Amino acid sequence: MVTVILAEKPNQAKSYVEALDKFERCDGYFRVYDDILNDKETYITYCIGHLIELVPPEKYNEKWKQWNLNNLPIFPEKFQFQVAKETRGQFKKVKELLLKADTIVIATDCDREGENIAWSTINLSGCHTKSKTFKRLWINSLEKEAVREGLKNLKNANDYISNYYEAQTRQIADWLIGFNASPLYTLNFKNKGIDETFSIGRVQSPTLYMIYQRQLDIENFKKEKYYQFQFNLNYNDIEFKAEPIDNLKFKSKEDLYNYLSENSVVNGSNVLTVRNIQENEKKVSSPKLHSLSSLQTRMNNLLGSSPKETLESAEKLYLGKFLSYPRTDKHHITNKEFDYLNKNIESYKDFLGIDSDTIYNEPRKRYCDSSKVGSHYAIILSKKIPTKDEFEAFSELEKAIYLEIARTVVAMFLDDYIYKETTIDFSCKNLDFRSKGTTPKKLGWKNLFNSMDSTKETILPNLQIDDEVSGELELLEKVTRPPKLFTEGSLITAMKTASKTLDEEEAKEILDEVEGIGTEATRADIIETLKDNDYIVVVKKNIIVTAKGKALCQALKHQPLLSSVEMTAKWESYLKKIGEREEKATQDIFLENVKKFILHLIDTVDKDVSSADLESYKIFLDEKAQKDKLADCPRCDGSLLKKKTFIGCSNYPDCEFSLPLKFRNKALTGANILDLASGKETIVKGIKSQQDEKKKYNAIIKLTDEGLKFVGFANSKQKKGR
């Protein structure tokens, strides 16, 4: 009997192998031996992420290769899948093993995409047959003990296969939207004089619109002055403030002074009488354990790291067996995880260099609640603690992430932050005022965070009921403040808590149910996609919508399914029902509705694009082209512009002239490009010798019909543009 364990990636497979007694390394897989395998011939192989992909439109119909409005809609009769070009070699090895297997153990990541990767590979291999047994390894840690425990207690793979149907439905829907809406908007913009590519996505578009709407709110915000007042008090050389208990705001100074006069309060010195004093001891529990979103927000606030960077670094720590699975939306763990953390708490404290007493050795509902733990629990420490050398080898972001998780885990066991809150109520004529003071009594868990999270102390004097204190009235002139621009951290939070932006209760419930737009695993990629498409830029942590992004949003505003977080949530809600096996929720019904929406777009997008401020965008593009121009194109009247990987003509695709960015790994300068475009020879300086990297030389090159040609060596005195 042959068992094949299918991992998602090589590092994951390596962790499984290292948890077993013996192994033989083969080409693309491992032969493994261990008593827990029950003497079965067992192999561990791996995908390289998504081995399988949907075929592009031209595979169904050659005419669909060219973007043409007459070719829309693109609706294949039956969706087909293919092996990704770069992973064909590994797929062949995986397929050979799966075909000979009697039992296939799906051991990809324990989430929807993990299911999709596994079952797509199994199906394209022709191995989804009744003659084979399918099992599921479902674990949250790659530590040896967790892997062995999981292999001893394999699940029935069919219990999770609905997650695959959900993920595949989402994958096909995104394909339909992308290959129909993207050319539809792009070609309609082009027909109106804007030759740019506009990528449309089921989640990226409403996310962009949410950022755009915030920016509009800020741009349209009108500051308004308002006035408030307070008393500045001094008693026994302790200065403090007293504010009206009612948070009053006045539109003008006159209104404020009239109000004071009506209540017999004078502009200047007044006597305030103590009417009530309350002292309460307050306890604050340590922060909740981290989900991926909260960790991404925290790292963006602390270091300015992008959500994508945080996810990648957290995954490295997971693959290194230092953290639990990071792609989680949960803030809780079960008693089982608490027990192993409790057993290792002294080691964790030693790592952090603290000697605070452990107070809470029993699980508390704030952190441990099995009813709030689904497939995954919160991000926590593993039993493996990095050595000094291992920790020093971490990147700065990896260090920050590990320390953040370590602090939140250890804080769960430490004493509460305890402080005394003093509230003193005063009366002055007919008005009531209040002063609040806080005095820390025990820092508790805050000792772990004291360098990052300040603890403020506000001291009040020792007063008694009926004491009188002289106070000077102060007029406060303030202005209303606009909302803040999104940062990548606050955007992640806004995507997860998008229901707060809505008024309709049903829509709020849906968004709460699906936990916002996007998923823990996809939100970082969505933000990166918006950057890559030149819809947003990040300036000093703040996200700014570009002119291109604004033009698209102006066209999208008429299509709620592409601009509204509410409609996106309804889509996600239906997809979730597929994953939960609700009887009336099927892939066919969902995709049929997507197709109806695309047909609606085809009928209306031309009008939507016409409603955008196209003239402003054209002026912006003209100015940008002049600014970015490197040289005149030698083949047409266009301009040479720097692209991501080459230098191309602004009239592409009508003109396909291009130049490389480098010659022999040395970047071409602006002067080099001007010379080459003018038909002159040019000198590229400082090229490293292939024989000896310490040696450098200068090369004379010119542009020929075959491309850049080496003419000869140049001495240091020769000038460019010969």
CSV table of C-alpha atoms in Angstrom, one decimal, residues 286-624:
chain,number,residue,atom,x,y,z
A,286,SER,CA,-3.3,42.7,28.3
A,287,PRO,CA,-4.0,43.1,24.6
A,288,LYS,CA,-5.8,40.3,22.7
A,289,LEU,CA,-3.6,37.8,20.9
A,290,HIS,CA,-2.9,38.8,17.3
A,291,SER,CA,-4.7,37.8,14.1
A,292,LEU,CA,-2.9,38.5,10.8
A,293,SER,CA,-4.8,41.8,10.3
A,294,SER,CA,-4.0,43.1,13.7
A,295,LEU,CA,-0.3,42.1,13.3
A,296,GLN,CA,-0.2,43.9,9.9
A,297,THR,CA,-1.7,47.0,11.4
A,298,ARG,CA,0.7,47.0,14.4
A,299,MET,CA,3.8,46.5,12.2
A,300,ASN,CA,2.7,49.3,9.8
A,301,ASN,CA,2.2,51.6,12.8
A,302,LEU,CA,5.6,50.7,14.4
A,303,LEU,CA,7.8,50.3,11.4
A,304,GLY,CA,5.8,51.4,8.3
A,305,SER,CA,6.1,47.9,6.9
A,306,SER,CA,3.5,47.0,4.3
A,307,PRO,CA,0.9,44.3,5.0
A,308,LYS,CA,2.6,42.1,2.3
A,309,GLU,CA,6.0,42.5,4.0
A,310,THR,CA,4.5,41.5,7.3
A,311,LEU,CA,2.8,38.5,5.9
A,312,GLU,CA,5.9,37.3,4.1
A,313,SER,CA,8.0,37.7,7.3
A,314,ALA,CA,5.5,36.0,9.5
A,315,GLU,CA,5.3,33.1,7.1
A,316,LYS,CA,9.1,32.8,7.2
A,317,LEU,CA,8.9,32.6,11.0
A,318,TYR,CA,6.2,29.9,10.7
A,319,LEU,CA,8.2,27.9,8.2
A,320,GLY,CA,11.1,28.2,10.7
A,321,LYS,CA,8.8,26.7,13.3
A,322,PHE,CA,9.0,29.8,15.6
A,323,LEU,CA,5.4,30.9,15.2
A,324,SER,CA,2.0,29.2,14.6
A,325,TYR,CA,0.2,29.5,11.3
A,326,PRO,CA,-0.1,33.3,10.4
A,327,ARG,CA,-2.9,33.4,7.9
A,328,THR,CA,-5.6,33.5,10.7
A,329,ASP,CA,-8.4,35.8,11.4
A,330,LYS,CA,-8.8,34.7,15.0
A,331,HIS,CA,-7.7,36.3,18.3
A,332,HIS,CA,-8.3,33.3,20.5
A,333,ILE,CA,-6.7,29.9,21.3
A,334,THR,CA,-8.0,26.8,23.0
A,335,ASN,CA,-7.1,25.4,26.4
A,336,LYS,CA,-4.7,23.0,24.6
A,337,GLU,CA,-2.6,25.8,23.2
A,338,PHE,CA,-2.7,27.6,26.5
A,339,ASP,CA,-1.4,24.6,28.3
A,340,TYR,CA,1.8,24.3,26.2
A,341,LEU,CA,2.3,28.1,26.4
A,342,ASN,CA,2.0,27.9,30.2
A,343,LYS,CA,4.5,25.0,30.4
A,344,ASN,CA,7.0,27.1,28.4
A,345,ILE,CA,6.3,30.5,29.9
A,346,GLU,CA,9.6,30.7,31.9
A,347,SER,CA,11.6,30.1,28.7
A,348,TYR,CA,9.6,32.8,26.9
A,349,LYS,CA,10.2,35.2,29.8
A,350,ASP,CA,13.9,34.4,29.8
A,351,PHE,CA,14.1,35.2,26.1
A,352,LEU,CA,12.4,38.6,26.7
A,353,GLY,CA,14.7,39.2,29.6
A,354,ILE,CA,12.0,39.8,32.2
A,355,ASP,CA,11.5,38.4,35.7
A,356,SER,CA,7.9,39.5,36.3
A,357,ASP,CA,5.7,37.1,38.3
A,358,THR,CA,3.3,34.9,36.3
A,359,ILE,CA,-0.1,35.6,37.8
A,360,TYR,CA,-2.6,33.9,35.5
A,361,ASN,CA,-1.9,30.2,35.1
A,362,GLU,CA,-5.5,29.3,34.2
A,363,PRO,CA,-7.1,30.1,30.9
A,364,ARG,CA,-9.3,33.2,30.7
A,365,LYS,CA,-12.2,33.7,28.3
A,366,ARG,CA,-10.6,36.9,26.8
A,367,TYR,CA,-7.9,34.7,25.3
A,368,CYS,CA,-9.1,31.1,25.4
A,369,ASP,CA,-12.4,30.3,23.8
A,370,SER,CA,-12.8,27.2,21.7
A,371,SER,CA,-16.1,28.5,20.3
A,372,LYS,CA,-14.2,31.4,18.7
A,373,VAL,CA,-11.5,29.2,17.2
A,374,GLY,CA,-12.2,27.8,13.7
A,375,SER,CA,-9.7,26.0,11.5
A,376,HIS,CA,-6.9,28.2,13.0
A,377,TYR,CA,-6.2,30.0,16.3
A,378,ALA,CA,-4.4,33.3,17.0
A,379,ILE,CA,-0.8,33.8,16.1
A,380,ILE,CA,1.3,32.5,19.0
A,381,LEU,CA,4.8,31.3,19.8
A,382,SER,CA,5.7,27.7,19.1
A,383,LYS,CA,7.7,25.7,21.6
A,384,LYS,CA,10.9,26.4,19.6
A,385,ILE,CA,12.6,29.5,20.8
A,386,PRO,CA,15.3,31.1,18.6
A,387,THR,CA,18.9,30.9,19.8
A,388,LYS,CA,20.8,34.2,20.0
A,389,ASP,CA,22.5,33.4,16.6
A,390,GLU,CA,19.1,32.5,15.1
A,391,PHE,CA,17.5,35.7,16.3
A,392,GLU,CA,20.4,37.8,15.1
A,393,ALA,CA,19.9,36.2,11.6
A,394,PHE,CA,16.3,37.4,11.5
A,395,SER,CA,15.6,40.5,9.4
A,396,GLU,CA,14.6,43.6,11.3
A,397,LEU,CA,10.9,43.0,10.5
A,398,GLU,CA,11.1,39.4,11.5
A,399,LYS,CA,12.7,40.4,14.8
A,400,ALA,CA,9.9,43.0,15.4
A,401,ILE,CA,7.2,40.4,14.6
A,402,TYR,CA,8.7,37.7,16.8
A,403,LEU,CA,9.1,40.2,19.7
A,404,GLU,CA,5.5,41.5,19.3
A,405,ILE,CA,4.0,38.0,19.3
A,406,ALA,CA,6.3,37.0,22.3
A,407,ARG,CA,5.1,40.1,24.2
A,408,THR,CA,1.4,39.5,23.6
A,409,VAL,CA,1.7,35.8,24.5
A,410,VAL,CA,3.7,36.5,27.7
A,411,ALA,CA,1.5,39.4,28.7
A,412,MET,CA,-1.5,37.1,28.8
A,413,PHE,CA,0.1,35.4,31.9
A,414,LEU,CA,1.2,38.6,33.7
A,415,ASP,CA,-0.6,40.9,36.1
A,416,ASP,CA,-3.1,43.5,34.9
A,417,TYR,CA,-2.2,47.1,34.5
A,418,ILE,CA,-3.7,48.7,37.6
A,419,TYR,CA,-4.2,52.4,38.1
A,420,LYS,CA,-6.1,54.7,40.3
A,421,GLU,CA,-8.7,57.0,38.5
A,422,THR,CA,-9.7,60.1,40.4
A,423,THR,CA,-12.7,62.1,39.3
A,424,ILE,CA,-13.4,65.5,41.0
A,425,ASP,CA,-16.7,67.3,40.1
A,426,PHE,CA,-16.9,71.1,40.7
A,427,SER,CA,-19.6,73.6,40.5
A,428,CYS,CA,-19.2,77.2,39.5
A,429,LYS,CA,-22.4,79.2,39.7
A,430,ASN,CA,-24.9,77.3,37.6
A,431,LEU,CA,-22.4,75.1,35.7
A,432,ASP,CA,-20.7,71.8,36.5
A,433,PHE,CA,-17.1,70.9,35.7
A,434,ARG,CA,-15.0,67.8,36.0
A,435,SER,CA,-11.3,67.0,36.4
A,436,LYS,CA,-9.9,63.5,35.9
A,437,GLY,CA,-6.6,62.2,37.1
A,438,THR,CA,-4.8,58.8,36.7
A,439,THR,CA,-2.0,57.4,38.8
A,440,PRO,CA,-0.4,54.0,37.8
A,441,LYS,CA,-0.2,51.6,40.8
A,442,LYS,CA,1.1,48.5,39.0
A,443,LEU,CA,2.4,48.4,35.5
A,444,GLY,CA,1.9,44.6,35.2
A,445,TRP,CA,2.0,43.5,31.6
A,446,LYS,CA,2.8,47.1,30.5
A,447,ASN,CA,6.4,46.5,31.5
A,448,LEU,CA,6.7,44.5,28.3
A,449,PHE,CA,5.6,47.4,26.1
A,450,ASN,CA,6.8,50.4,28.1
A,451,SER,CA,9.2,51.6,25.4
A,452,MET,CA,6.4,51.6,22.7
A,453,ASP,CA,3.2,52.4,24.5
A,454,SER,CA,3.4,55.3,26.9
A,455,THR,CA,1.5,55.3,30.2
A,456,LYS,CA,0.4,58.8,31.1
A,457,GLU,CA,0.0,60.1,34.6
A,458,THR,CA,-2.3,63.0,35.5
A,459,ILE,CA,-1.9,64.1,39.1
A,460,LEU,CA,-4.7,65.9,40.9
A,461,PRO,CA,-4.4,67.6,44.3
A,462,ASN,CA,-5.7,66.2,47.6
A,463,LEU,CA,-9.1,67.9,47.9
A,464,GLN,CA,-12.2,67.5,50.1
A,465,ILE,CA,-15.9,68.1,49.5
A,466,ASP,CA,-16.8,71.8,49.7
A,467,ASP,CA,-13.2,72.9,49.2
A,468,GLU,CA,-12.9,76.0,47.1
A,469,VAL,CA,-10.4,76.4,44.3
A,470,SER,CA,-9.7,79.5,42.3
A,471,GLY,CA,-9.7,79.0,38.5
A,472,GLU,CA,-8.9,81.1,35.5
A,473,LEU,CA,-11.3,80.8,32.6
A,474,GLU,CA,-9.6,80.0,29.3
A,475,LEU,CA,-11.3,80.4,25.9
A,476,LEU,CA,-10.3,77.6,23.5
A,477,GLU,CA,-10.5,78.3,19.7
A,478,LYS,CA,-10.6,75.0,17.7
A,479,VAL,CA,-11.3,73.8,14.2
A,480,THR,CA,-13.0,70.7,13.0
A,481,ARG,CA,-10.6,68.2,11.5
A,482,PRO,CA,-11.1,66.2,8.3
A,483,PRO,CA,-10.8,62.4,8.3
A,484,LYS,CA,-7.3,61.0,8.1
A,485,LEU,CA,-5.8,59.5,4.9
A,486,PHE,CA,-5.6,55.7,5.0
A,487,THR,CA,-2.2,54.1,5.9
A,488,GLU,CA,-1.7,50.5,4.8
A,489,GLY,CA,-2.3,49.5,8.4
A,490,SER,CA,-5.5,51.5,8.9
A,491,LEU,CA,-6.7,50.2,5.4
A,492,ILE,CA,-6.3,46.6,6.5
A,493,THR,CA,-8.4,47.4,9.6
A,494,ALA,CA,-11.0,49.3,7.5
A,495,MET,CA,-11.3,46.3,5.1
A,496,LYS,CA,-11.9,44.0,8.0
A,497,THR,CA,-14.3,46.3,9.7
A,498,ALA,CA,-16.0,47.7,6.6
A,499,SER,CA,-19.5,47.3,8.2
A,500,LYS,CA,-18.9,50.4,10.3
A,501,THR,CA,-19.1,52.5,7.1
A,502,LEU,CA,-22.7,51.4,6.3
A,503,ASP,CA,-26.1,52.5,7.6
A,504,GLU,CA,-28.2,49.5,6.3
A,505,GLU,CA,-28.5,46.9,9.1
A,506,GLU,CA,-28.7,43.9,6.7
A,507,ALA,CA,-25.5,45.0,4.9
A,508,LYS,CA,-23.8,45.5,8.2
A,509,GLU,CA,-24.7,42.0,9.3
A,510,ILE,CA,-23.4,40.5,6.1
A,511,LEU,CA,-20.1,42.3,6.4
A,512,ASP,CA,-19.8,41.3,10.0
A,513,GLU,CA,-20.5,37.7,9.1
A,514,VAL,CA,-17.8,37.6,6.4
A,515,GLU,CA,-15.5,39.8,8.4
A,516,GLY,CA,-15.3,42.7,5.9
A,517,ILE,CA,-13.9,42.6,2.3
A,518,GLY,CA,-11.1,40.3,1.2
A,519,THR,CA,-9.7,37.7,3.6
A,520,GLU,CA,-6.8,37.6,6.0
A,521,ALA,CA,-4.8,35.8,3.3
A,522,THR,CA,-5.7,38.2,0.4
A,523,ARG,CA,-5.9,41.7,1.8
A,524,ALA,CA,-2.1,42.3,1.6
A,525,ASP,CA,-2.1,41.2,-2.1
A,526,ILE,CA,-5.1,43.4,-2.9
A,527,ILE,CA,-3.2,46.5,-1.7
A,528,GLU,CA,-0.1,45.4,-3.6
A,529,THR,CA,-2.2,45.0,-6.8
A,530,LEU,CA,-3.5,48.5,-6.4
A,531,LYS,CA,0.1,49.8,-6.2
A,532,ASP,CA,1.2,47.7,-9.1
A,533,ASN,CA,-1.7,49.0,-11.3
A,534,ASP,CA,-0.6,52.6,-10.4
A,535,TYR,CA,-4.0,53.3,-8.7
A,536,ILE,CA,-2.4,54.3,-5.4
A,537,VAL,CA,1.0,55.4,-4.0
A,538,VAL,CA,2.2,55.4,-0.5
A,539,VAL,CA,3.7,58.8,0.6
A,540,LYS,CA,5.1,59.0,4.2
A,541,LYS,CA,2.9,56.1,5.2
A,542,ASN,CA,-0.3,57.7,3.8
A,543,ILE,CA,-2.1,56.2,0.8
A,544,ILE,CA,-2.8,58.6,-2.0
A,545,VAL,CA,-5.1,57.8,-5.0
A,546,THR,CA,-3.3,58.6,-8.3
A,547,ALA,CA,-4.9,60.5,-11.2
A,548,LYS,CA,-5.4,57.1,-12.9
A,549,GLY,CA,-7.1,55.7,-9.8
A,550,LYS,CA,-9.4,58.8,-9.6
A,551,ALA,CA,-10.4,58.5,-13.3
A,552,LEU,CA,-11.3,54.8,-12.8
A,553,CYS,CA,-13.3,55.5,-9.6
A,554,GLN,CA,-15.2,58.3,-11.4
A,555,ALA,CA,-16.3,55.6,-13.9
A,556,LEU,CA,-16.9,52.9,-11.3
A,557,LYS,CA,-19.2,55.0,-9.1
A,558,HIS,CA,-22.2,54.0,-11.2
A,559,GLN,CA,-21.6,50.3,-10.6
A,560,PRO,CA,-22.2,49.3,-7.0
A,561,LEU,CA,-21.0,45.7,-7.5
A,562,LEU,CA,-17.6,47.1,-8.3
A,563,SER,CA,-17.5,50.1,-6.0
A,564,SER,CA,-19.5,49.2,-3.0
A,565,VAL,CA,-18.1,47.2,-0.1
A,566,GLU,CA,-21.7,46.2,0.7
A,567,MET,CA,-22.1,44.4,-2.7
A,568,THR,CA,-18.7,42.8,-2.4
A,569,ALA,CA,-19.7,41.5,1.0
A,570,LYS,CA,-22.9,39.9,-0.5
A,571,TRP,CA,-20.7,38.1,-3.0
A,572,GLU,CA,-18.4,36.9,-0.2
A,573,SER,CA,-21.4,35.8,1.9
A,574,TYR,CA,-22.7,33.6,-1.0
A,575,LEU,CA,-19.2,32.1,-1.5
A,576,LYS,CA,-19.0,31.4,2.2
A,577,LYS,CA,-22.3,29.5,1.9
A,578,ILE,CA,-20.8,27.3,-0.8
A,579,GLY,CA,-17.9,26.5,1.6
A,580,GLU,CA,-20.4,25.7,4.4
A,581,ARG,CA,-22.3,23.3,2.0
A,582,GLU,CA,-25.6,25.2,2.1
A,583,GLU,CA,-28.0,23.3,-0.1
A,584,LYS,CA,-29.1,26.2,-2.3
A,585,ALA,CA,-25.6,27.7,-2.7
A,586,THR,CA,-23.9,26.3,-5.8
A,587,GLN,CA,-21.1,27.3,-8.1
A,588,ASP,CA,-23.3,27.3,-11.1
A,589,ILE,CA,-25.8,29.7,-9.6
A,590,PHE,CA,-23.1,32.1,-8.5
A,591,LEU,CA,-21.2,32.1,-11.8
A,592,GLU,CA,-24.5,32.6,-13.7
A,593,ASN,CA,-25.1,35.8,-11.7
A,594,VAL,CA,-21.6,37.0,-12.4
A,595,LYS,CA,-22.2,36.5,-16.1
A,596,LYS,CA,-25.5,38.5,-15.9
A,597,PHE,CA,-23.5,41.3,-14.2
A,598,ILE,CA,-20.9,41.3,-17.0
A,599,LEU,CA,-23.6,41.6,-19.6
A,600,HIS,CA,-25.0,44.6,-17.7
A,601,LEU,CA,-21.5,46.2,-17.6
A,602,ILE,CA,-21.2,45.8,-21.4
A,603,ASP,CA,-24.4,47.8,-21.8
A,604,THR,CA,-23.5,50.6,-19.5
A,605,VAL,CA,-19.7,51.1,-19.2
A,606,ASP,CA,-19.4,53.4,-22.2
A,607,LYS,CA,-21.7,55.9,-20.5
A,608,ASP,CA,-20.0,55.5,-17.1
A,609,VAL,CA,-16.5,56.2,-18.6
A,610,SER,CA,-17.9,59.3,-20.3
A,611,SER,CA,-19.0,60.7,-17.0
A,612,ALA,CA,-15.4,60.7,-15.6
A,613,ASP,CA,-13.3,63.9,-15.7
A,614,LEU,CA,-11.4,62.7,-18.8
A,615,GLU,CA,-10.0,66.1,-19.7
A,616,SER,CA,-8.2,66.6,-16.4
A,617,TYR,CA,-6.7,63.1,-16.7
A,618,LYS,CA,-5.5,63.8,-20.3
A,619,ILE,CA,-3.8,67.0,-19.2
A,620,PHE,CA,-2.1,65.0,-16.4
A,621,LEU,CA,-1.0,62.3,-18.8
A,622,ASP,CA,0.5,64.9,-21.2
A,623,GLU,CA,2.4,66.6,-18.4
A,624,LYS,CA,3.6,63.2,-17.1
